[in-house]
Amino acid sequence: MEDDSNGENDVDTDEDSDIKSVIFKAIDYDDVALLTTVICDRKISPNFYKDETAPICKAAAHGNVAILAVLLHGNVILNVPDIKDHMWHRQPIHIAASKGHTHFVRVLIENGVHVDETDRDNRTALYWAAVFGQSDTARYLVSVGANVDAVQADGYTALHAAACFGYCDVCQVLLDGHADLQLTDKDGWNVCHSAASYGHLQVVQLVVNSGIDINTRTKANETMLHCAVSSGRLPVVQYLVQQGVTIDEKNSYGFTPFHLGIFYKRYEICRYLAEAGAKVQTTNHKGQTPCHHVAVRMDEEFLILLVKVGYNFSSESWIHENAFPITCVKTNEKVYSMLRYLAANCRSLKDLCCLEIRHLLGIDYKSKVHSLILPHLLKDMISFKDMSE
């Protein structure tokens, strides 16, 4: 039978189709004896496609090295792409690595497959092992010289992938293999930004403890804190603040993390950042304030939050000029009236005193306030004890 590995569009005879089906059935059911009869005894070549998949690709998905041994006896081509995998055209080594079939991967490499063979998107076997959390396979690939910093088409590395999916053990394997923490994708995101955005606290802790700059920035000048806030990852936000991340840095659009939290409606995060001493009075590069975004959404809940954290509504010139977002005026008279009232009435002396004391005490004001010689009620006000009311 001729080798038609590059002729997937050829028309099969009934006999051809039957024998191909037998080979695939033997692989699916791990029937080594049947496959041996067809490949070794009858001398049928395993180098063909059926339904856009080659036998070696099917075998890689199953991971049976005994099946692989038979295919090798039939001079199987080891680096053919799986055409049915329309997006990536992964090769057997990529498929096996993604499934965690370490022994299968080892045999492929021992028989000449390059450890850093790439698919159509420049993804290596190590990358695919990272995507699916296959730490043992990743460890083996690193041990035989896989490039831990290989970059796929959009700039992502295996470390990026493991961080996105929260595979801390794979991240550790890659870091042990000296993966570069500073490598960035096309948007300037390194592994920390990816981990923070996807909310994987253990991975964030791992990479921070590995020595990366906690204030490292993307091309949009966003820190890990910006990424965590945008995605609503409160535990990561809390950890980063506790580790001393710069809390009021602005990104390329002029948004601080607190301002981003208002924009993306991250209530608990905004509350936490305010309690941690973040500046709530801030303006982005379009001249928009947190109060403006609250008004656009007619958001009474966030308006009350701004009141409780000491927001200075009287500084909002657009309120005094009655230049409200049209949505606020027409559909939420209550929010409109509240904003008018808050802008017209200065903050109380009590609110101003609490705000100033918090700023003077710094980020640890909650623990420090108890040592002050003040009435308990005032201490509660300073430490936001009424925030849940």
Coordinates of N, CA and C in Angstrom, one line a residue, residues 21 24 41 93 136 143 146 164 188 295 299 322:
S21 N -9.5 1.7 9.0 CA -10.4 1.6 10.2 C -9.9 0.6 11.2
F24 N -7.1 2.2 13.2 CA -7.6 3.1 14.2 C -8.3 2.4 15.3
D41 N 3.0 -7.7 10.0 CA 2.9 -9.0 9.2 C 2.4 -8.6 7.8
I93 N 4.0 14.9 19.5 CA 4.7 15.3 20.8 C 3.9 16.3 21.5
D136 N 4.7 16.6 35.6 CA 5.7 15.5 35.4 C 6.2 15.6 34.0
S143 N 14.2 18.6 31.7 CA 15.4 17.9 32.0 C 16.1 17.5 30.7
A146 N 14.4 21.2 27.0 CA 13.4 22.1 26.4 C 13.7 23.5 26.7
C164 N -1.7 31.6 34.0 CA -3.1 31.9 33.6 C -4.0 30.8 34.1
G188 N 3.0 43.5 26.8 CA 3.9 43.9 27.9 C 3.5 43.2 29.2
A295 N -22.2 58.4 38.4 CA -23.3 59.1 37.8 C -23.8 58.5 36.5
D299 N -25.6 54.7 39.9 CA -25.3 53.7 40.8 C -25.4 54.2 42.2
N322 N -24.5 71.7 36.4 CA -25.6 70.9 36.0 C -25.4 70.2 34.7

